[in-house]
Amino acid sequence: MPSDAAPILVVVREGDEYLRRGVAEFIGAFALVFVGGGAAVDNDPLSAAFANGLVIAVFVTAFAGISGGHFNPAVTFGFLVTKRIPAPMAAFYWVSQLAGGLFAALLLKWIFPASLNALHLGAPALNPAIDSGKGVVIEAILTFFLVLVFFATAVDPRGAFDKIAGLAIGLTIVLDVTMGASFTGAAMNPARAFGPELASGHWANFWVWIVGPLAGGALAAILYEVLYLGRVPPEPEPATVDEVDEGATAASA
């Protein structure tokens, strides 16, 4: 009986882990779209920058110990290409993130009056002076900064994540949105774009906020992995009593 029950227990534990992580990713993505989309009502880039940055700083801090605090398919893609997350878990993260963003957007659609429909529930849009090619480059660069900082603080064992939690990640979003909001909306996140796009039916240049963030996130993750994480020196092994005695004898000789 115990031998037959053991595989079932393993499956249940894995299911619990998927659920714990998926709910955390759903809540984080929901919060980002709900707060970010709500802030779009002001049509103020600075307000949007702090709204998006603060919500990520808070929820990364809250859920980093559970799911890693991705809330962004581009971040998860960076973990996938560097083999820091298995493909099934990455796919589950993506479903959770997209579902969270969509649910938040649908709730905003119910809350917002019809007079605000022109804002497309906070869906990102290209500046008329920016074509889609330039939009992809801008989104890729901004996401590159975001994922690079994520790896430097949340992944690198020498990083400052345990000291500043999600602050650096949130502030990166603030500076990114400050620069890019008037050009591309600075979504840097396919889930942040997908939810409002689907709920509002506004799909103009939708691929910009898929290709740009995924490309920028993958490049940042691979670069940091190869240049820095691949060269992290191992922790020195503590010396044994015999080694200490031998060293002292050699020194006295």
PDB file of C-alpha atoms in Angstrom:
ATOM      1  CA  MET A   1       0.000   0.000   0.000  1.00  0.00           C
ATOM      2  CA  PRO A   2       2.704   2.611   0.853  1.00  0.00           C
ATOM      3  CA  SER A   3       4.492   2.006  -2.449  1.00  0.00           C
ATOM      4  CA  ASP A   4       1.258   2.573  -4.387  1.00  0.00           C
ATOM      5  CA  ALA A   5       0.387   5.718  -2.429  1.00  0.00           C
ATOM      6  CA  ALA A   6       3.786   7.382  -2.816  1.00  0.00           C
ATOM      7  CA  PRO A   7       3.391   8.378  -6.519  1.00  0.00           C
ATOM      8  CA  ILE A   8      -0.063   9.781  -5.771  1.00  0.00           C
ATOM      9  CA  LEU A   9       1.376  11.852  -2.928  1.00  0.00           C
ATOM     10  CA  VAL A  10       4.082  13.221  -5.223  1.00  0.00           C
ATOM     11  CA  VAL A  11       1.485  14.248  -7.832  1.00  0.00           C
ATOM     12  CA  VAL A  12      -0.632  15.970  -5.181  1.00  0.00           C
ATOM     13  CA  ARG A  13       2.374  17.892  -3.869  1.00  0.00           C
ATOM     14  CA  GLU A  14       3.322  18.988  -7.388  1.00  0.00           C
ATOM     15  CA  GLY A  15      -0.272  20.080  -7.981  1.00  0.00           C
ATOM     16  CA  ASP A  16      -0.228  22.110  -4.774  1.00  0.00           C
ATOM     17  CA  GLU A  17       3.007  23.791  -5.858  1.00  0.00           C
ATOM     18  CA  TYR A  18       1.554  24.702  -9.248  1.00  0.00           C
ATOM     19  CA  LEU A  19      -1.546  26.102  -7.543  1.00  0.00           C
ATOM     20  CA  ARG A  20       0.437  28.156  -5.032  1.00  0.00           C
ATOM     21  CA  ARG A  21       2.634  29.659  -7.698  1.00  0.00           C
ATOM     22  CA  GLY A  22      -0.144  30.129 -10.235  1.00  0.00           C
ATOM     23  CA  VAL A  23      -2.378  32.011  -7.810  1.00  0.00           C
ATOM     24  CA  ALA A  24       0.519  34.298  -6.859  1.00  0.00           C
ATOM     25  CA  GLU A  25       1.258  35.043 -10.511  1.00  0.00           C
ATOM     26  CA  PHE A  26      -2.443  35.612 -11.226  1.00  0.00           C
ATOM     27  CA  ILE A  27      -2.759  38.106  -8.352  1.00  0.00           C
ATOM     28  CA  GLY A  28       0.403  39.978  -9.313  1.00  0.00           C
ATOM     29  CA  ALA A  29      -0.617  40.326 -12.964  1.00  0.00           C
ATOM     30  CA  PHE A  30      -4.154  41.268 -11.922  1.00  0.00           C
ATOM     31  CA  ALA A  31      -2.826  44.011  -9.637  1.00  0.00           C
ATOM     32  CA  LEU A  32      -0.549  45.371 -12.356  1.00  0.00           C
ATOM     33  CA  VAL A  33      -3.300  45.661 -14.965  1.00  0.00           C
ATOM     34  CA  PHE A  34      -5.933  46.885 -12.520  1.00  0.00           C
ATOM     35  CA  VAL A  35      -3.701  49.627 -11.095  1.00  0.00           C
ATOM     36  CA  GLY A  36      -1.914  50.415 -14.375  1.00  0.00           C
ATOM     37  CA  GLY A  37      -5.134  50.519 -16.366  1.00  0.00           C
ATOM     38  CA  GLY A  38      -6.839  52.582 -13.687  1.00  0.00           C
ATOM     39  CA  ALA A  39      -3.985  55.078 -13.686  1.00  0.00           C
ATOM     40  CA  ALA A  40      -4.392  55.486 -17.459  1.00  0.00           C
ATOM     41  CA  VAL A  41      -7.556  57.490 -16.770  1.00  0.00           C
ATOM     42  CA  ASP A  42      -5.379  60.447 -15.744  1.00  0.00           C
ATOM     43  CA  ASN A  43      -3.520  60.307 -19.079  1.00  0.00           C
ATOM     44  CA  ASP A  44      -0.425  61.406 -17.157  1.00  0.00           C
ATOM     45  CA  PRO A  45       2.817  59.530 -17.971  1.00  0.00           C
ATOM     46  CA  LEU A  46       4.372  60.340 -14.593  1.00  0.00           C
ATOM     47  CA  SER A  47       1.325  59.080 -12.706  1.00  0.00           C
ATOM     48  CA  ALA A  48       1.314  55.924 -14.830  1.00  0.00           C
ATOM     49  CA  ALA A  49       5.027  55.404 -14.216  1.00  0.00           C
ATOM     50  CA  PHE A  50       4.682  55.445 -10.446  1.00  0.00           C
ATOM     51  CA  ALA A  51       1.449  53.434 -10.480  1.00  0.00           C
ATOM     52  CA  ASN A  52       3.039  50.604 -12.483  1.00  0.00           C
ATOM     53  CA  GLY A  53       6.346  50.761 -10.635  1.00  0.00           C
ATOM     54  CA  LEU A  54       4.879  50.811  -7.150  1.00  0.00           C
ATOM     55  CA  VAL A  55       2.464  47.949  -7.719  1.00  0.00           C
ATOM     56  CA  ILE A  56       5.286  45.747  -9.014  1.00  0.00           C
ATOM     57  CA  ALA A  57       7.606  46.749  -6.165  1.00  0.00           C
ATOM     58  CA  VAL A  58       4.953  45.812  -3.615  1.00  0.00           C
ATOM     59  CA  PHE A  59       3.826  42.534  -5.158  1.00  0.00           C
ATOM     60  CA  VAL A  60       7.320  41.305  -6.062  1.00  0.00           C
ATOM     61  CA  THR A  61       8.213  41.846  -2.423  1.00  0.00           C
ATOM     62  CA  ALA A  62       5.055  40.017  -1.335  1.00  0.00           C
ATOM     63  CA  PHE A  63       5.285  36.980  -3.633  1.00  0.00           C
ATOM     64  CA  ALA A  64       8.988  36.598  -4.445  1.00  0.00           C
ATOM     65  CA  GLY A  65       9.302  33.766  -1.961  1.00  0.00           C
ATOM     66  CA  ILE A  66       6.363  31.889  -3.503  1.00  0.00           C
ATOM     67  CA  SER A  67       6.566  32.214  -7.292  1.00  0.00           C
ATOM     68  CA  GLY A  68       9.588  34.451  -7.820  1.00  0.00           C
ATOM     69  CA  GLY A  69       7.313  37.418  -8.501  1.00  0.00           C
ATOM     70  CA  HIS A  70       7.471  37.344 -12.304  1.00  0.00           C
ATOM     71  CA  PHE A  71       3.985  38.674 -13.212  1.00  0.00           C
ATOM     72  CA  ASN A  72       5.322  39.092 -16.744  1.00  0.00           C
ATOM     73  CA  PRO A  73       5.643  36.497 -19.539  1.00  0.00           C
ATOM     74  CA  ALA A  74       8.862  38.222 -20.648  1.00  0.00           C
ATOM     75  CA  VAL A  75      10.466  37.619 -17.248  1.00  0.00           C
ATOM     76  CA  THR A  76       9.296  34.015 -17.267  1.00  0.00           C
ATOM     77  CA  PHE A  77      10.656  33.620 -20.811  1.00  0.00           C
ATOM     78  CA  GLY A  78      14.034  34.835 -19.579  1.00  0.00           C
ATOM     79  CA  PHE A  79      13.956  32.150 -16.890  1.00  0.00           C
ATOM     80  CA  LEU A  80      12.932  29.561 -19.479  1.00  0.00           C
ATOM     81  CA  VAL A  81      15.718  30.278 -21.985  1.00  0.00           C
ATOM     82  CA  THR A  82      18.297  30.155 -19.194  1.00  0.00           C
ATOM     83  CA  LYS A  83      16.815  26.863 -17.943  1.00  0.00           C
ATOM     84  CA  ARG A  84      15.876  28.299 -14.563  1.00  0.00           C
ATOM     85  CA  ILE A  85      12.277  27.123 -14.832  1.00  0.00           C
ATOM     86  CA  PRO A  86      10.910  23.932 -16.463  1.00  0.00           C
ATOM     87  CA  ALA A  87       8.772  24.381 -19.563  1.00  0.00           C
ATOM     88  CA  PRO A  88       5.519  23.064 -18.007  1.00  0.00           C
ATOM     89  CA  MET A  89       5.845  25.486 -15.085  1.00  0.00           C
ATOM     90  CA  ALA A  90       6.661  28.365 -17.454  1.00  0.00           C
ATOM     91  CA  ALA A  91       3.544  27.592 -19.497  1.00  0.00           C
ATOM     92  CA  PHE A  92       1.459  27.516 -16.325  1.00  0.00           C
ATOM     93  CA  TYR A  93       2.934  30.893 -15.311  1.00  0.00           C
ATOM     94  CA  TRP A  94       1.980  32.346 -18.707  1.00  0.00           C
ATOM     95  CA  VAL A  95      -1.599  31.120 -18.441  1.00  0.00           C
ATOM     96  CA  SER A  96      -1.873  32.527 -14.919  1.00  0.00           C
ATOM     97  CA  GLN A  97      -0.380  35.884 -15.909  1.00  0.00           C
ATOM     98  CA  LEU A  98      -2.553  36.312 -19.000  1.00  0.00           C
ATOM     99  CA  ALA A  99      -5.661  35.263 -17.069  1.00  0.00           C
ATOM    100  CA  GLY A 100      -4.897  37.726 -14.291  1.00  0.00           C
ATOM    101  CA  GLY A 101      -4.411  40.565 -16.758  1.00  0.00           C
ATOM    102  CA  LEU A 102      -7.612  39.715 -18.608  1.00  0.00           C
ATOM    103  CA  PHE A 103      -9.720  39.446 -15.462  1.00  0.00           C
ATOM    104  CA  ALA A 104      -8.453  42.843 -14.267  1.00  0.00           C
ATOM    105  CA  ALA A 105      -9.222  44.437 -17.627  1.00  0.00           C
ATOM    106  CA  LEU A 106     -12.746  42.998 -17.680  1.00  0.00           C
ATOM    107  CA  LEU A 107     -13.322  44.358 -14.187  1.00  0.00           C
ATOM    108  CA  LEU A 108     -12.085  47.788 -15.278  1.00  0.00           C
ATOM    109  CA  LYS A 109     -14.448  47.642 -18.251  1.00  0.00           C
ATOM    110  CA  TRP A 110     -17.331  47.047 -15.865  1.00  0.00           C
ATOM    111  CA  ILE A 111     -16.184  49.848 -13.522  1.00  0.00           C
ATOM    112  CA  PHE A 112     -15.267  52.534 -16.071  1.00  0.00           C
ATOM    113  CA  PRO A 113     -18.052  54.654 -17.565  1.00  0.00           C
ATOM    114  CA  ALA A 114     -18.576  54.417 -21.319  1.00  0.00           C
ATOM    115  CA  SER A 115     -17.053  57.881 -21.743  1.00  0.00           C
ATOM    116  CA  LEU A 116     -13.635  56.402 -20.928  1.00  0.00           C
ATOM    117  CA  ASN A 117     -13.780  53.696 -23.595  1.00  0.00           C
ATOM    118  CA  ALA A 118     -11.494  55.784 -25.815  1.00  0.00           C
ATOM    119  CA  LEU A 119      -8.635  54.926 -23.434  1.00  0.00           C
ATOM    120  CA  HIS A 120      -9.052  51.216 -24.290  1.00  0.00           C
ATOM    121  CA  LEU A 121      -8.783  50.236 -20.611  1.00  0.00           C
ATOM    122  CA  GLY A 122      -5.128  51.189 -20.553  1.00  0.00           C
ATOM    123  CA  ALA A 123      -4.120  49.126 -23.596  1.00  0.00           C
ATOM    124  CA  PRO A 124      -0.755  50.355 -24.941  1.00  0.00           C
ATOM    125  CA  ALA A 125      -0.693  52.243 -28.229  1.00  0.00           C
ATOM    126  CA  LEU A 126       1.958  53.563 -30.583  1.00  0.00           C
ATOM    127  CA  ASN A 127       2.584  57.266 -30.923  1.00  0.00           C
ATOM    128  CA  PRO A 128       1.567  58.312 -34.475  1.00  0.00           C
ATOM    129  CA  ALA A 129       5.160  59.441 -35.026  1.00  0.00           C
ATOM    130  CA  ILE A 130       6.471  55.928 -34.198  1.00  0.00           C
ATOM    131  CA  ASP A 131       6.113  53.019 -36.608  1.00  0.00           C
ATOM    132  CA  SER A 132       5.776  49.435 -35.416  1.00  0.00           C
ATOM    133  CA  GLY A 133       9.430  48.601 -36.045  1.00  0.00           C
ATOM    134  CA  LYS A 134      10.613  51.411 -33.797  1.00  0.00           C
ATOM    135  CA  GLY A 135       7.960  50.413 -31.285  1.00  0.00           C
ATOM    136  CA  VAL A 136       9.374  46.893 -31.079  1.00  0.00           C
ATOM    137  CA  VAL A 137      12.884  48.265 -30.506  1.00  0.00           C
ATOM    138  CA  ILE A 138      11.702  50.592 -27.742  1.00  0.00           C
ATOM    139  CA  GLU A 139       9.759  47.823 -25.984  1.00  0.00           C
ATOM    140  CA  ALA A 140      12.709  45.442 -26.347  1.00  0.00           C
ATOM    141  CA  ILE A 141      15.178  47.924 -24.832  1.00  0.00           C
ATOM    142  CA  LEU A 142      12.886  48.855 -21.945  1.00  0.00           C
ATOM    143  CA  THR A 143      12.198  45.187 -21.184  1.00  0.00           C
ATOM    144  CA  PHE A 144      15.918  44.449 -21.451  1.00  0.00           C
ATOM    145  CA  PHE A 145      16.524  46.928 -18.622  1.00  0.00           C
ATOM    146  CA  LEU A 146      13.744  45.394 -16.548  1.00  0.00           C
ATOM    147  CA  VAL A 147      14.820  41.763 -16.887  1.00  0.00           C
ATOM    148  CA  LEU A 148      18.497  42.653 -16.447  1.00  0.00           C
ATOM    149  CA  VAL A 149      17.715  44.320 -13.121  1.00  0.00           C
ATOM    150  CA  PHE A 150      15.470  41.386 -12.174  1.00  0.00           C
ATOM    151  CA  PHE A 151      18.325  38.937 -12.713  1.00  0.00           C
ATOM    152  CA  ALA A 152      20.861  41.185 -11.000  1.00  0.00           C
ATOM    153  CA  THR A 153      18.749  41.561  -7.869  1.00  0.00           C
ATOM    154  CA  ALA A 154      16.475  38.535  -7.633  1.00  0.00           C
ATOM    155  CA  VAL A 155      18.592  35.800  -9.246  1.00  0.00           C
ATOM    156  CA  ASP A 156      22.262  36.641  -8.720  1.00  0.00           C
ATOM    157  CA  PRO A 157      23.298  35.320  -5.273  1.00  0.00           C
ATOM    158  CA  ARG A 158      25.607  38.336  -4.966  1.00  0.00           C
ATOM    159  CA  GLY A 159      22.738  40.749  -5.658  1.00  0.00           C
ATOM    160  CA  ALA A 160      21.009  43.015  -3.187  1.00  0.00           C
ATOM    161  CA  PHE A 161      17.576  41.412  -3.404  1.00  0.00           C
ATOM    162  CA  ASP A 162      17.483  40.370   0.234  1.00  0.00           C
ATOM    163  CA  LYS A 163      18.152  43.975   1.230  1.00  0.00           C
ATOM    164  CA  ILE A 164      15.930  45.977  -1.130  1.00  0.00           C
ATOM    165  CA  ALA A 165      13.353  43.353  -2.175  1.00  0.00           C
ATOM    166  CA  GLY A 166      11.354  44.557  -5.204  1.00  0.00           C
ATOM    167  CA  LEU A 167      12.367  48.210  -4.936  1.00  0.00           C
ATOM    168  CA  ALA A 168      14.955  48.134  -7.735  1.00  0.00           C
ATOM    169  CA  ILE A 169      12.586  46.245 -10.044  1.00  0.00           C
ATOM    170  CA  GLY A 170       9.761  48.685  -9.361  1.00  0.00           C
ATOM    171  CA  LEU A 171      12.000  51.707  -9.877  1.00  0.00           C
ATOM    172  CA  THR A 172      13.190  50.267 -13.185  1.00  0.00           C
ATOM    173  CA  ILE A 173       9.587  50.207 -14.332  1.00  0.00           C
ATOM    174  CA  VAL A 174       9.172  53.824 -13.195  1.00  0.00           C
ATOM    175  CA  LEU A 175      12.120  55.001 -15.269  1.00  0.00           C
ATOM    176  CA  ASP A 176      11.076  52.846 -18.248  1.00  0.00           C
ATOM    177  CA  VAL A 177       7.506  54.158 -18.267  1.00  0.00           C
ATOM    178  CA  THR A 178       8.740  57.720 -17.816  1.00  0.00           C
ATOM    179  CA  MET A 179      10.716  57.358 -21.039  1.00  0.00           C
ATOM    180  CA  GLY A 180       8.457  55.135 -23.122  1.00  0.00           C
ATOM    181  CA  ALA A 181       4.853  55.868 -22.119  1.00  0.00           C
ATOM    182  CA  SER A 182       4.351  58.557 -24.755  1.00  0.00           C
ATOM    183  CA  PHE A 183       5.886  56.397 -27.513  1.00  0.00           C
ATOM    184  CA  THR A 184       4.653  52.814 -26.963  1.00  0.00           C
ATOM    185  CA  GLY A 185       2.818  52.883 -23.650  1.00  0.00           C
ATOM    186  CA  ALA A 186       5.851  51.124 -22.130  1.00  0.00           C
ATOM    187  CA  ALA A 187       3.987  47.905 -21.359  1.00  0.00           C
ATOM    188  CA  MET A 188       7.154  45.743 -21.263  1.00  0.00           C
ATOM    189  CA  ASN A 189       4.798  42.880 -20.528  1.00  0.00           C
ATOM    190  CA  PRO A 190       2.574  40.837 -22.891  1.00  0.00           C
ATOM    191  CA  ALA A 191       0.077  40.230 -20.060  1.00  0.00           C
ATOM    192  CA  ARG A 192      -0.138  43.970 -19.352  1.00  0.00           C
ATOM    193  CA  ALA A 193      -1.070  44.504 -23.010  1.00  0.00           C
ATOM    194  CA  PHE A 194      -3.169  41.377 -23.661  1.00  0.00           C
ATOM    195  CA  GLY A 195      -5.824  41.890 -20.992  1.00  0.00           C
ATOM    196  CA  PRO A 196      -6.839  45.446 -21.968  1.00  0.00           C
ATOM    197  CA  GLU A 197      -6.508  44.619 -25.684  1.00  0.00           C
ATOM    198  CA  LEU A 198      -8.894  41.675 -25.477  1.00  0.00           C
ATOM    199  CA  ALA A 199     -11.362  43.379 -23.149  1.00  0.00           C
ATOM    200  CA  SER A 200     -11.500  46.570 -25.252  1.00  0.00           C
ATOM    201  CA  GLY A 201     -11.115  44.948 -28.676  1.00  0.00           C
ATOM    202  CA  HIS A 202      -8.204  47.270 -29.444  1.00  0.00           C
ATOM    203  CA  TRP A 203      -5.629  45.115 -31.280  1.00  0.00           C
ATOM    204  CA  ALA A 204      -3.711  47.712 -33.303  1.00  0.00           C
ATOM    205  CA  ASN A 205      -0.067  46.582 -33.612  1.00  0.00           C
ATOM    206  CA  PHE A 206      -0.659  44.029 -30.839  1.00  0.00           C
ATOM    207  CA  TRP A 207       2.412  42.030 -31.862  1.00  0.00           C
ATOM    208  CA  VAL A 208       4.700  44.906 -30.818  1.00  0.00           C
ATOM    209  CA  TRP A 209       4.002  44.119 -27.144  1.00  0.00           C
ATOM    210  CA  ILE A 210       4.680  40.426 -27.684  1.00  0.00           C
ATOM    211  CA  VAL A 211       7.820  40.414 -29.826  1.00  0.00           C
ATOM    212  CA  GLY A 212       9.510  43.399 -28.178  1.00  0.00           C
ATOM    213  CA  PRO A 213       9.248  42.283 -24.536  1.00  0.00           C
ATOM    214  CA  LEU A 214      10.028  38.620 -25.247  1.00  0.00           C
ATOM    215  CA  ALA A 215      13.095  39.520 -27.321  1.00  0.00           C
ATOM    216  CA  GLY A 216      14.380  42.051 -24.810  1.00  0.00           C
ATOM    217  CA  GLY A 217      13.724  39.750 -21.866  1.00  0.00           C
ATOM    218  CA  ALA A 218      15.480  36.779 -23.468  1.00  0.00           C
ATOM    219  CA  LEU A 219      18.516  38.869 -24.456  1.00  0.00           C
ATOM    220  CA  ALA A 220      18.882  40.311 -20.954  1.00  0.00           C
ATOM    221  CA  ALA A 221      18.544  36.916 -19.285  1.00  0.00           C
ATOM    222  CA  ILE A 222      21.054  35.205 -21.575  1.00  0.00           C
ATOM    223  CA  LEU A 223      23.541  38.073 -21.312  1.00  0.00           C
ATOM    224  CA  TYR A 224      23.440  38.150 -17.522  1.00  0.00           C
ATOM    225  CA  GLU A 225      23.577  34.366 -17.303  1.00  0.00           C
ATOM    226  CA  VAL A 226      26.632  34.091 -19.575  1.00  0.00           C
ATOM    227  CA  LEU A 227      28.588  37.107 -18.345  1.00  0.00           C
ATOM    228  CA  TYR A 228      27.888  37.008 -14.633  1.00  0.00           C
ATOM    229  CA  LEU A 229      25.992  34.032 -13.288  1.00  0.00           C
ATOM    230  CA  GLY A 230      28.159  31.581 -15.198  1.00  0.00           C
ATOM    231  CA  ARG A 231      31.211  32.960 -13.414  1.00  0.00           C
ATOM    232  CA  VAL A 232      29.984  33.117  -9.840  1.00  0.00           C
ATOM    233  CA  PRO A 233      32.897  31.741  -7.784  1.00  0.00           C
ATOM    234  CA  PRO A 234      31.977  28.807  -5.572  1.00  0.00           C
ATOM    235  CA  GLU A 235      31.770  29.397  -1.852  1.00  0.00           C
ATOM    236  CA  PRO A 236      35.041  28.336  -0.146  1.00  0.00           C
ATOM    237  CA  GLU A 237      34.824  25.119   1.811  1.00  0.00           C
ATOM    238  CA  PRO A 238      35.459  25.576   5.547  1.00  0.00           C
ATOM    239  CA  ALA A 239      38.840  24.245   6.605  1.00  0.00           C
ATOM    240  CA  THR A 240      38.903  21.073   8.701  1.00  0.00           C
ATOM    241  CA  VAL A 241      40.703  20.855  12.031  1.00  0.00           C
ATOM    242  CA  ASP A 242      43.470  18.731  10.450  1.00  0.00           C
ATOM    243  CA  GLU A 243      43.984  21.297   7.671  1.00  0.00           C
ATOM    244  CA  VAL A 244      44.247  24.104  10.189  1.00  0.00           C
ATOM    245  CA  ASP A 245      46.797  22.117  12.234  1.00  0.00           C
ATOM    246  CA  GLU A 246      48.827  21.315   9.084  1.00  0.00           C
ATOM    247  CA  GLY A 247      48.805  24.971   8.047  1.00  0.00           C
ATOM    248  CA  ALA A 248      49.980  26.072  11.465  1.00  0.00           C
ATOM    249  CA  THR A 249      52.784  23.459  11.491  1.00  0.00           C
ATOM    250  CA  ALA A 250      53.952  24.522   8.040  1.00  0.00           C
ATOM    251  CA  ALA A 251      53.950  28.162   9.045  1.00  0.00           C
ATOM    252  CA  SER A 252      56.008  27.504  12.195  1.00  0.00           C
ATOM    253  CA  ALA A 253      58.517  25.439  10.230  1.00  0.00           C
TER     254      ALA A 253
END
